[in-house]
C-alpha positions as a Markdown table, in Angstrom:
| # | Residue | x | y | z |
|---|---|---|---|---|
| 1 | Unk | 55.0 | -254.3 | -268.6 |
| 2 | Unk | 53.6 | -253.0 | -265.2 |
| 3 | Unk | 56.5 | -254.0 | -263.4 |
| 4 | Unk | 58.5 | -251.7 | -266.3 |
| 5 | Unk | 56.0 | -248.8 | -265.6 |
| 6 | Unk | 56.4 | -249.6 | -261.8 |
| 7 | Unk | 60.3 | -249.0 | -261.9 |
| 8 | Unk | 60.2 | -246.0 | -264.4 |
| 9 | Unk | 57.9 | -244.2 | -261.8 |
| 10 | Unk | 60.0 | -245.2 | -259.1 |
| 11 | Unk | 62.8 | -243.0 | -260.5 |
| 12 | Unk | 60.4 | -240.4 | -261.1 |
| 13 | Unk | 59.9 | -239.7 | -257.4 |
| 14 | Unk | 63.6 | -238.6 | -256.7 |
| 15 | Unk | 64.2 | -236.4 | -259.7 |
| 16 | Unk | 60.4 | -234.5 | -258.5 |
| 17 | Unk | 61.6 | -234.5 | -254.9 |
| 18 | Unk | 65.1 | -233.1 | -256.6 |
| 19 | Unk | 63.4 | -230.2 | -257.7 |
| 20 | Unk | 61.3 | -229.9 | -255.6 |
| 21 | Unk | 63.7 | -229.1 | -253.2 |
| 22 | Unk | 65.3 | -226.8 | -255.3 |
| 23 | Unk | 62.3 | -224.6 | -256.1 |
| 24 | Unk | 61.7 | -224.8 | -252.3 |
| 25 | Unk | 65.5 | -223.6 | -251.7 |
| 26 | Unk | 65.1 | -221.0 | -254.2 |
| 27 | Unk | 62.3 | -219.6 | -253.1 |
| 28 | Unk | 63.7 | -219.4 | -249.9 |
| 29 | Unk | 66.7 | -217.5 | -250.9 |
| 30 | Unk | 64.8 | -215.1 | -253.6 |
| 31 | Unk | 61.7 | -214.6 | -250.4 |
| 32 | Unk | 63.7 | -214.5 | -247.4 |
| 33 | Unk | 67.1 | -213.2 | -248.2 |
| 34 | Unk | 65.3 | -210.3 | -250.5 |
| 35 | Unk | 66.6 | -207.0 | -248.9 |
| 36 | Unk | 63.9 | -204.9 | -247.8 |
| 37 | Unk | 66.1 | -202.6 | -245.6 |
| 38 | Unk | 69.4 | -201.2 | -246.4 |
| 39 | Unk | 71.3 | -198.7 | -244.6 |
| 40 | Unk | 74.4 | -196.5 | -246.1 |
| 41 | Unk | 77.2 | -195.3 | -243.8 |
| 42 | Unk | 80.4 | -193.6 | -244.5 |
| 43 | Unk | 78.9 | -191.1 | -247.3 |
| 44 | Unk | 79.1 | -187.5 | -247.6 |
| 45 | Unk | 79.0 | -186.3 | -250.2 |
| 46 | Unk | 76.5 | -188.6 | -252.0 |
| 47 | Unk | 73.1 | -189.6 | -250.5 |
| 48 | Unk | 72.1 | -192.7 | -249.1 |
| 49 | Unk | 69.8 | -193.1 | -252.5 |
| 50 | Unk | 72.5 | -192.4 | -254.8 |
| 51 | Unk | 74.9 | -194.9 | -253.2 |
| 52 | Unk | 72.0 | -198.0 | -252.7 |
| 53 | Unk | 70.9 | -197.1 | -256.6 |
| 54 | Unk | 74.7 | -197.7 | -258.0 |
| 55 | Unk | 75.9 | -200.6 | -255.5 |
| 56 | Unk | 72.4 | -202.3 | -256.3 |
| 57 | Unk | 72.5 | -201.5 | -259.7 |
| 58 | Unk | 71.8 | -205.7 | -261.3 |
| 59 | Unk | 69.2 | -207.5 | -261.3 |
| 60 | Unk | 70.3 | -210.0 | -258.7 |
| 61 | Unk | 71.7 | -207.3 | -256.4 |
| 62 | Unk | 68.0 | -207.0 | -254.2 |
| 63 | Unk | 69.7 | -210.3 | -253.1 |
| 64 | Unk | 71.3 | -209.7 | -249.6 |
| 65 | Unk | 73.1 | -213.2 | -250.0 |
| 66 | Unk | 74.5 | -212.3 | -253.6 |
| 67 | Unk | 75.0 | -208.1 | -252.5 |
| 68 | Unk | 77.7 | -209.5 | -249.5 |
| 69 | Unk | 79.3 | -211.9 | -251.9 |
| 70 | Unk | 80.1 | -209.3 | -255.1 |
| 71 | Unk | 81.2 | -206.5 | -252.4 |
| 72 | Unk | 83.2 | -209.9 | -250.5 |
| 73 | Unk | 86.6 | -208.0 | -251.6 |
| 74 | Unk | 85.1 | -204.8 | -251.1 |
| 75 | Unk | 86.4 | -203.5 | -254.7 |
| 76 | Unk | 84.2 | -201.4 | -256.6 |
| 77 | Unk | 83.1 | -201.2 | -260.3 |
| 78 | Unk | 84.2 | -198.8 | -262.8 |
| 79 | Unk | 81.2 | -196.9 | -262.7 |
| 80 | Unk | 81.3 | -195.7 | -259.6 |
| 81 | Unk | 85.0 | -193.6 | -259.6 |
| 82 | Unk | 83.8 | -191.4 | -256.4 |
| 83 | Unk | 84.5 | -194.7 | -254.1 |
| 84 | Unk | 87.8 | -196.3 | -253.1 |
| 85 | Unk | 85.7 | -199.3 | -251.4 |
| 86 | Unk | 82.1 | -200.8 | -250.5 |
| 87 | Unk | 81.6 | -203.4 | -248.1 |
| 88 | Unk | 78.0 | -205.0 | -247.4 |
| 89 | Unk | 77.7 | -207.2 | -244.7 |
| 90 | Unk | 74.2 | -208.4 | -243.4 |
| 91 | Unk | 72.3 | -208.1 | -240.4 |
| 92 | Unk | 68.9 | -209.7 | -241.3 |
| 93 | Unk | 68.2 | -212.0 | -244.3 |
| 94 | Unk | 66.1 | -208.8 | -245.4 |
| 95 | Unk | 68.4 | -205.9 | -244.2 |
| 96 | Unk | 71.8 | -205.0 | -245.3 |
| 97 | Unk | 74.4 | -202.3 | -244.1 |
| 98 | Unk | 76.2 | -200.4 | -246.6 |
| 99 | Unk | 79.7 | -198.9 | -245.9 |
| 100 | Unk | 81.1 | -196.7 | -248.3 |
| 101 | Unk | 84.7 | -195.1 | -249.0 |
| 102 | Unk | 84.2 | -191.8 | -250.4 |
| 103 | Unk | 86.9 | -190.6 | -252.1 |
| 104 | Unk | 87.8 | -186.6 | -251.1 |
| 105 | Unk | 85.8 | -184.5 | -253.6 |
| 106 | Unk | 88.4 | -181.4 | -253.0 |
| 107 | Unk | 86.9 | -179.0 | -255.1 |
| 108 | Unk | 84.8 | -178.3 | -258.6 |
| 109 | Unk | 85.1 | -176.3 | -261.7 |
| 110 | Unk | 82.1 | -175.7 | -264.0 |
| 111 | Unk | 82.4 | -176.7 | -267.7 |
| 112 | Unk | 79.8 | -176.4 | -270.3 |
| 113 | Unk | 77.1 | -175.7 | -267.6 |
| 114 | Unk | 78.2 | -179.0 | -265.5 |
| 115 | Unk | 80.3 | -179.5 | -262.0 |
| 116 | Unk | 83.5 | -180.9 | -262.9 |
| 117 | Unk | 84.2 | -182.6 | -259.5 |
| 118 | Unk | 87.9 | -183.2 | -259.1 |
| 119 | Unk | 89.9 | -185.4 | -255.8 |
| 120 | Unk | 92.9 | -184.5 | -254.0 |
| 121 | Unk | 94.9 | -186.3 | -256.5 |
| 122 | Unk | 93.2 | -184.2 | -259.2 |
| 123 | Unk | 91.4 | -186.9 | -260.9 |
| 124 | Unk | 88.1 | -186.3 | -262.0 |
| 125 | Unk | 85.8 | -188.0 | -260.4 |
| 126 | Unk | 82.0 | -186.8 | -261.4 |
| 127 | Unk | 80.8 | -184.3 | -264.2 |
| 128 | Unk | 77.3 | -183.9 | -263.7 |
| 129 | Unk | 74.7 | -180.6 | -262.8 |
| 130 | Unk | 74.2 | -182.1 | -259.0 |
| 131 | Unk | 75.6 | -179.4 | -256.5 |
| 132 | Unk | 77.5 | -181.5 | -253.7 |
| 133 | Unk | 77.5 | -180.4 | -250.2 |
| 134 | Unk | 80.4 | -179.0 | -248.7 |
| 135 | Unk | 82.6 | -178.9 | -251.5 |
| 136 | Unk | 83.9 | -175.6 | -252.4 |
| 137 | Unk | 84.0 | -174.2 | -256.4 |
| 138 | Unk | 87.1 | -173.1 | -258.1 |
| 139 | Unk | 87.5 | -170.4 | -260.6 |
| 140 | Unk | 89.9 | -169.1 | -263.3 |
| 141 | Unk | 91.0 | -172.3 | -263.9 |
| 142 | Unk | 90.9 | -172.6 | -268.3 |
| 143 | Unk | 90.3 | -176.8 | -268.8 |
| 144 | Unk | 89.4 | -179.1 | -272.0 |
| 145 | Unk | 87.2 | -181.4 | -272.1 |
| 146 | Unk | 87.1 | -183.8 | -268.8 |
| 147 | Unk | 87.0 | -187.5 | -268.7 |
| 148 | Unk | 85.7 | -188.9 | -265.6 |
| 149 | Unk | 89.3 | -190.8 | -263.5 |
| 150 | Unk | 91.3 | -188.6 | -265.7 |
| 151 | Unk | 93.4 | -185.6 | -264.6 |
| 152 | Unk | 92.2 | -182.3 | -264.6 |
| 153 | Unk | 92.7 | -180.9 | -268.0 |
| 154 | Unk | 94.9 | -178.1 | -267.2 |
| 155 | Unk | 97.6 | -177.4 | -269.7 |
| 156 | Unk | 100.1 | -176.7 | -267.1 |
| 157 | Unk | 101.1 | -180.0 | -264.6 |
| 158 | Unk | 102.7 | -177.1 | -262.0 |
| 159 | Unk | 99.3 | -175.2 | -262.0 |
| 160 | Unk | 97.6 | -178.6 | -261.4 |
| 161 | Unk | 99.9 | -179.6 | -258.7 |
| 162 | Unk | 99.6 | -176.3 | -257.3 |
| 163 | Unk | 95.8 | -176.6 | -257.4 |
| 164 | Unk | 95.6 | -179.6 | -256.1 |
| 165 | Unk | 97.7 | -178.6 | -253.0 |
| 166 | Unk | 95.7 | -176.0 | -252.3 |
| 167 | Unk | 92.6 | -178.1 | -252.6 |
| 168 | Unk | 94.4 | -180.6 | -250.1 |
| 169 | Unk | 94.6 | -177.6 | -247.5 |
| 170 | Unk | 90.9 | -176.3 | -247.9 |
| 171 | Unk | 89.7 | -179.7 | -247.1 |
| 172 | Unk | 92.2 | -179.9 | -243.4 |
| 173 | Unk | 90.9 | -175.6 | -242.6 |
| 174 | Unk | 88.6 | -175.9 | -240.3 |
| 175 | Unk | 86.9 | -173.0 | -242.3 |
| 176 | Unk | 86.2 | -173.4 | -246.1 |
| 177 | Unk | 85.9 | -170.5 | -248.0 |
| 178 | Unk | 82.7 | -169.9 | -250.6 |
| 179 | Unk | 85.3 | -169.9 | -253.3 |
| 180 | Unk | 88.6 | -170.4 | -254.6 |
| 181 | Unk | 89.3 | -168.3 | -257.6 |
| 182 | Unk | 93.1 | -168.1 | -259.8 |
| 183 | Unk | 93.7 | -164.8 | -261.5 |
| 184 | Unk | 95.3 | -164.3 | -264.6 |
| 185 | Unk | 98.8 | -164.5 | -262.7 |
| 186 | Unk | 97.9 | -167.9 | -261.5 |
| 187 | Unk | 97.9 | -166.7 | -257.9 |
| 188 | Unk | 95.3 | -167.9 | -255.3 |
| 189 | Unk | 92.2 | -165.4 | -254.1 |
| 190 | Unk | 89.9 | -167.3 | -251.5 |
| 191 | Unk | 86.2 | -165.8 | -250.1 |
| 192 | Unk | 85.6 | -166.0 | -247.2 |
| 193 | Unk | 81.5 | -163.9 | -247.1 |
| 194 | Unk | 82.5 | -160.2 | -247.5 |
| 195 | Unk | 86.1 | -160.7 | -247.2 |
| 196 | Unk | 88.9 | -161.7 | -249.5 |
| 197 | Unk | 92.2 | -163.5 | -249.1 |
| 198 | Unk | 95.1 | -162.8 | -251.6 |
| 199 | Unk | 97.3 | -165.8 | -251.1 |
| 200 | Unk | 99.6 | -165.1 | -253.8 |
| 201 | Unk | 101.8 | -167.8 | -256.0 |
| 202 | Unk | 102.2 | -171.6 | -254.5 |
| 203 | Unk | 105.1 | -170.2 | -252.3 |
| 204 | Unk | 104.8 | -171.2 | -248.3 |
| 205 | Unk | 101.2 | -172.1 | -249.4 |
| 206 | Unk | 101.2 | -174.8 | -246.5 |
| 207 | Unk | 102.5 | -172.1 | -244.2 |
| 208 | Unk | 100.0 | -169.4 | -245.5 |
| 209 | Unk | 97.1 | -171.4 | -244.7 |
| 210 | Unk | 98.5 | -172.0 | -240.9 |
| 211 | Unk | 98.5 | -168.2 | -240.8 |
| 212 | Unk | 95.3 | -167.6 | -242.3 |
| 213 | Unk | 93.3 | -170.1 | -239.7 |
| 214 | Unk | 94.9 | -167.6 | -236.9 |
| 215 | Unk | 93.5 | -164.6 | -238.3 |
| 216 | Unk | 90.4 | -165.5 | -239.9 |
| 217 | Unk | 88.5 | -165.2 | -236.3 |
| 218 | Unk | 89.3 | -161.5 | -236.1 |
| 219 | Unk | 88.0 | -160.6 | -239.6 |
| 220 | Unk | 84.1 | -161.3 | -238.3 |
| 221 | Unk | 82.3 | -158.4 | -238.9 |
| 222 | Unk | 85.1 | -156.7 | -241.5 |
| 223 | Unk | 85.0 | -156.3 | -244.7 |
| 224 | Unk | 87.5 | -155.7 | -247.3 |
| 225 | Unk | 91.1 | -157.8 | -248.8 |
| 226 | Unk | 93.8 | -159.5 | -246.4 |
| 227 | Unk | 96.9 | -158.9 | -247.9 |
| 228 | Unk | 99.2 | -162.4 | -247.5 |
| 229 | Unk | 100.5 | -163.0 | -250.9 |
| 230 | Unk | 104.1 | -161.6 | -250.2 |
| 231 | Unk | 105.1 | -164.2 | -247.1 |
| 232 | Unk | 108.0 | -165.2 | -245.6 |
| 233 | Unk | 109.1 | -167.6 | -242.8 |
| 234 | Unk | 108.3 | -165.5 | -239.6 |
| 235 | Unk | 106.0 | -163.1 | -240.8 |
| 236 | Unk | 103.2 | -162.1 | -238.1 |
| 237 | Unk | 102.0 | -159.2 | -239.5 |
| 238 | Unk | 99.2 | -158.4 | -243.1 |
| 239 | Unk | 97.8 | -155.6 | -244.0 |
| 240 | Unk | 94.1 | -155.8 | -244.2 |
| 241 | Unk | 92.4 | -152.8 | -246.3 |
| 242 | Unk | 89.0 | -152.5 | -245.3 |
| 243 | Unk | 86.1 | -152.2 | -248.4 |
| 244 | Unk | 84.1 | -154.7 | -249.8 |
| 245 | Unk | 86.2 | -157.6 | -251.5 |
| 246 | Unk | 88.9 | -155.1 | -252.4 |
| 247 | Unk | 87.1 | -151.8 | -252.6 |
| 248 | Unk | 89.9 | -149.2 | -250.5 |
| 249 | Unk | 89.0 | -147.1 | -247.9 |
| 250 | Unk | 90.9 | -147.3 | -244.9 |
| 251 | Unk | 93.9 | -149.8 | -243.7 |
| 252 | Unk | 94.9 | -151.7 | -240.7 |
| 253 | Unk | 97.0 | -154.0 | -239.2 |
| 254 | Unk | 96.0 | -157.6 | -238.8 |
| 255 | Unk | 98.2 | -159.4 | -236.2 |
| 256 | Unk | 98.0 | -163.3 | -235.5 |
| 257 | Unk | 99.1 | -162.6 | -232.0 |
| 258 | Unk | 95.3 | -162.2 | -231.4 |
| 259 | Unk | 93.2 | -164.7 | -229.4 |
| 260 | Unk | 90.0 | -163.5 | -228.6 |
| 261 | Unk | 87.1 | -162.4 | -230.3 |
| 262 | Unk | 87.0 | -159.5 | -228.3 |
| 263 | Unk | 90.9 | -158.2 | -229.1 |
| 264 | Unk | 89.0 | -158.5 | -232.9 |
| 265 | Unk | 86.2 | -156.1 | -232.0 |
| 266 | Unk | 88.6 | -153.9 | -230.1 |
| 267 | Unk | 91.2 | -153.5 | -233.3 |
| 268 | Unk | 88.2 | -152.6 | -235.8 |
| 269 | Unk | 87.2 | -150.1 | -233.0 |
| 270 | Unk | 89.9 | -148.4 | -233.0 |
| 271 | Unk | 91.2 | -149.0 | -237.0 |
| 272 | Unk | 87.0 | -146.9 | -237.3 |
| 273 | Unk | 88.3 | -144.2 | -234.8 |
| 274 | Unk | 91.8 | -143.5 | -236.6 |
| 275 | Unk | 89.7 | -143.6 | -240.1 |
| 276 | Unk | 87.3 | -141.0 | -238.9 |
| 277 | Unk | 90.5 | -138.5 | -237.4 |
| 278 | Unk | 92.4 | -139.1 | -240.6 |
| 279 | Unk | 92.3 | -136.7 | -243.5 |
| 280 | Unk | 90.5 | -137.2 | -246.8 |
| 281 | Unk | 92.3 | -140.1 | -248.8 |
| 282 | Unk | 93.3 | -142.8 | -245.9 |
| 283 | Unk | 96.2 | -140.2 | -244.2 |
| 284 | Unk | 98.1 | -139.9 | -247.0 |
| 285 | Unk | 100.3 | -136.9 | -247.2 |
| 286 | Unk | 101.8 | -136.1 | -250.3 |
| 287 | Unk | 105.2 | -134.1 | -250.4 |
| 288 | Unk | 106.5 | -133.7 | -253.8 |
| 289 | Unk | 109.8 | -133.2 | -252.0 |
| 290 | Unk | 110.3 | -137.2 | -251.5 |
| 291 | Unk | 109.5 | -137.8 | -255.0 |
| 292 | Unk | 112.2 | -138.3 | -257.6 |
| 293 | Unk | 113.2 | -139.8 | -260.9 |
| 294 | Unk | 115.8 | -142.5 | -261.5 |
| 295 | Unk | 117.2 | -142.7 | -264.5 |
| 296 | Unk | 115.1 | -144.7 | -266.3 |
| 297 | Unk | 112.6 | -142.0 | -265.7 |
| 298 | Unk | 110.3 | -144.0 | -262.6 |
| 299 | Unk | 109.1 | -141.9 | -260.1 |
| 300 | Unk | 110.5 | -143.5 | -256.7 |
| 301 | Unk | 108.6 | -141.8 | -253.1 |
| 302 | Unk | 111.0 | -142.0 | -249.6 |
| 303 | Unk | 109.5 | -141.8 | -246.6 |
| 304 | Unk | 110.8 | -140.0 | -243.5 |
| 305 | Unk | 112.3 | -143.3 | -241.9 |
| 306 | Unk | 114.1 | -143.5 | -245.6 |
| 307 | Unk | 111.4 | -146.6 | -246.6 |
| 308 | Unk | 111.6 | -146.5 | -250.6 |
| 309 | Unk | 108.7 | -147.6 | -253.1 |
| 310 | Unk | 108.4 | -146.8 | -256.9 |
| 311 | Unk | 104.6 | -148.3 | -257.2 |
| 312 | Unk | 103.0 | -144.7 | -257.5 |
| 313 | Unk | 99.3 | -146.2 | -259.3 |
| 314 | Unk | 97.6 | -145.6 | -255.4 |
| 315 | Unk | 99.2 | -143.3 | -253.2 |
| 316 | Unk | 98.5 | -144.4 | -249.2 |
| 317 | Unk | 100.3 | -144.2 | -245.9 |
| 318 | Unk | 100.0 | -145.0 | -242.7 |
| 319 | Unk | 98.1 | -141.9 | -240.9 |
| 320 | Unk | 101.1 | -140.6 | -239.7 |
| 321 | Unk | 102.3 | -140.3 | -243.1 |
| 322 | Unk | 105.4 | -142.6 | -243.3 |
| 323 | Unk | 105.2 | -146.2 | -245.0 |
| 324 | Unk | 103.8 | -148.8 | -242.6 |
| 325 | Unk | 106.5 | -150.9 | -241.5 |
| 326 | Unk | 107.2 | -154.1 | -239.0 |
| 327 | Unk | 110.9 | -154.0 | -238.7 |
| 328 | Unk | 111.0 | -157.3 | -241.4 |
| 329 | Unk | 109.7 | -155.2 | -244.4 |
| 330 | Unk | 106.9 | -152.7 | -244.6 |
| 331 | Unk | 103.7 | -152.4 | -246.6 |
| 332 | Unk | 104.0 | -151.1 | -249.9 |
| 333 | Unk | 101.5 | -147.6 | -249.6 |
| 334 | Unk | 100.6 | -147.9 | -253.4 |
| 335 | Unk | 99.5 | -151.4 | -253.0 |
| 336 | Unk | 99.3 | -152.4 | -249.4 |
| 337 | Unk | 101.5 | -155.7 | -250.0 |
| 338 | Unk | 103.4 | -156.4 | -247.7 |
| 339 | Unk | 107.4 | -155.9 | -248.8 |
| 340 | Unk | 110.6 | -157.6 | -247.3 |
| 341 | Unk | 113.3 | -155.6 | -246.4 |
């Protein structure tokens, strides 16, 4: 009997020192390798807290060994649509370093009172009441209800695809504008503080934007609507009509020949000195002589160089009197866009 109770307890002793070690290991791995520092790099337009509180989202995740392994293939879950990738990779037992892939938050529409947070590809990536950093708001666009990695809800796939290519260009402008709105034509308005852009339909769009970076330097300190939503390959020349966002008072001519800041203060120098020597009304001169009537009954005005228009809702002209004109086209003196011969 003893020698029975001798051998029982004899393989006793490997099955306590079997977990003993085990407790020992795990304690080891729950103490040691329990993250107590993590650091987040790559983000911008989510904080470091938001990122650590979604990658470390389980229970097990305060692990640093088990955090490296689940981000091993650097794949992310479902519920975090805003990254392409994560990768964790450890520089203590205790301390982690979190790199994120952020995908490019072009742009956001408000719904129902929330940010609708769209990519390049104009997937929805975020619906939520959080204001993001540097990402600029878009306007006039009519949308359903938005699913988060769904497309935009726009009716119209062109209008999407045309909103998404602008979005695309915003985000490679060095300046972005305070916002993007679509009027009822479904042509593009940007703000840019006191100023306004017409950029017209998603004609030469790419090619508008190149332009627009030129000029926008020289509108510092104006105030009032760049014309560029009638383009064409070589243009150089937009009107700008001075008053805020749109309000007409005076005209000039914005080249992209300029380079200097100081060519800029020169032009709205001189664009004040011809406003203050021209007549009441912007130097228009009206000579019911160059009016006549086609024969649908439209009122058509010719100007002295023989420039026709037969937009008659805003009378204006150069100060000189005669339709403002490049050689290329001219600017329309009821509207100030700019018309191609």
């Amino acid at each position: 009997m003893k020698l029975q109770r001798r051998r029982k307890n004899l393989f006793k002793i490997p099955i306590f020192v079997f977990f003993g070690v085990l407790v020992l290991g795990l304690a080891v791995v729950f103490g040691l390798f329990h993250i107590r520092q993590a650091d987040v790099i790559g983000n911008e337009f989510y904080s470091a807290e938001e990122i650590k509180k979604m990658v470390m989202s389980d229970s097990l995740a305060e692990n640093s060994i088990y955090l490296t392994w689940k981000y091993s293939d650097g794949n992310v879950g479902e519920d975090m649509p805003f990254l392409s990738g994560v990768e964790v990779s450890m520089v203590s037992p205790y301390h982690v370093q979190i790199r994120v892939y952020e995908k490019t938050i072009a742009g956001y529409l408000m719904y129902s009172g929330s940010r609708v947070y769209f990519d390049t590809d104009g997937k929805v990536v975020e619906v939520s009441a959080q204001e993001r950093d540097n990402v600029v708001p878009f306007s006039g666009i009519s949308i359903s209800q938005p699913q988060v990695k769904e497309d935009l809800p726009v009716s119209d796939e062109q209008f999407l695809k045309n909103i998404t290519e602008a979005a695309g260009y915003i985000q490679q402008s060095s300046t972005r504008p305070d916002e993007a709105h679509y009027d009822d034509k479904q042509d593009l308005i940007l703000y840019f503080g006191s100023n306004r852009v017409l950029m017209g339909g998603a004609s030469y769009m790419e090619e508008k934007f190149s332009k627009l970076e030129q000029i926008l330097p020289n509108m510092e300190g104006l105030s009032g609507t760049l014309h560029m939503e009638v383009y064409a390959p070589g243009t150089s020349t937009f009107s700008f009509t001075s008053g805020e966002r749109g309000e007409e008072e005076e005209e000039l001519i914005i080249n992209i020949g300029k380079e200097s800041s100081e060519e800029g203060e020169e032009a709205e120098s001189e664009a004040a000195a011809e406003s203050e020597a021209a007549p009441e009304g912007g130097g228009y001169v009206e000579d019911p002589s160059r009016i006549t009537t086609d024969a649908d009954g439209n009122q058509i005005y010719t100007d002295p160089n023989g420039n026709v228009t037969s937009n008659m809702d805003m009378p204006y002209l150069g100060d000189d009197g005669q339709i403002i004109t490049d050689g290329y086209g001219y600017i329309d003196p009821y509207t100030g866009a700019y018309i191609l011969n």
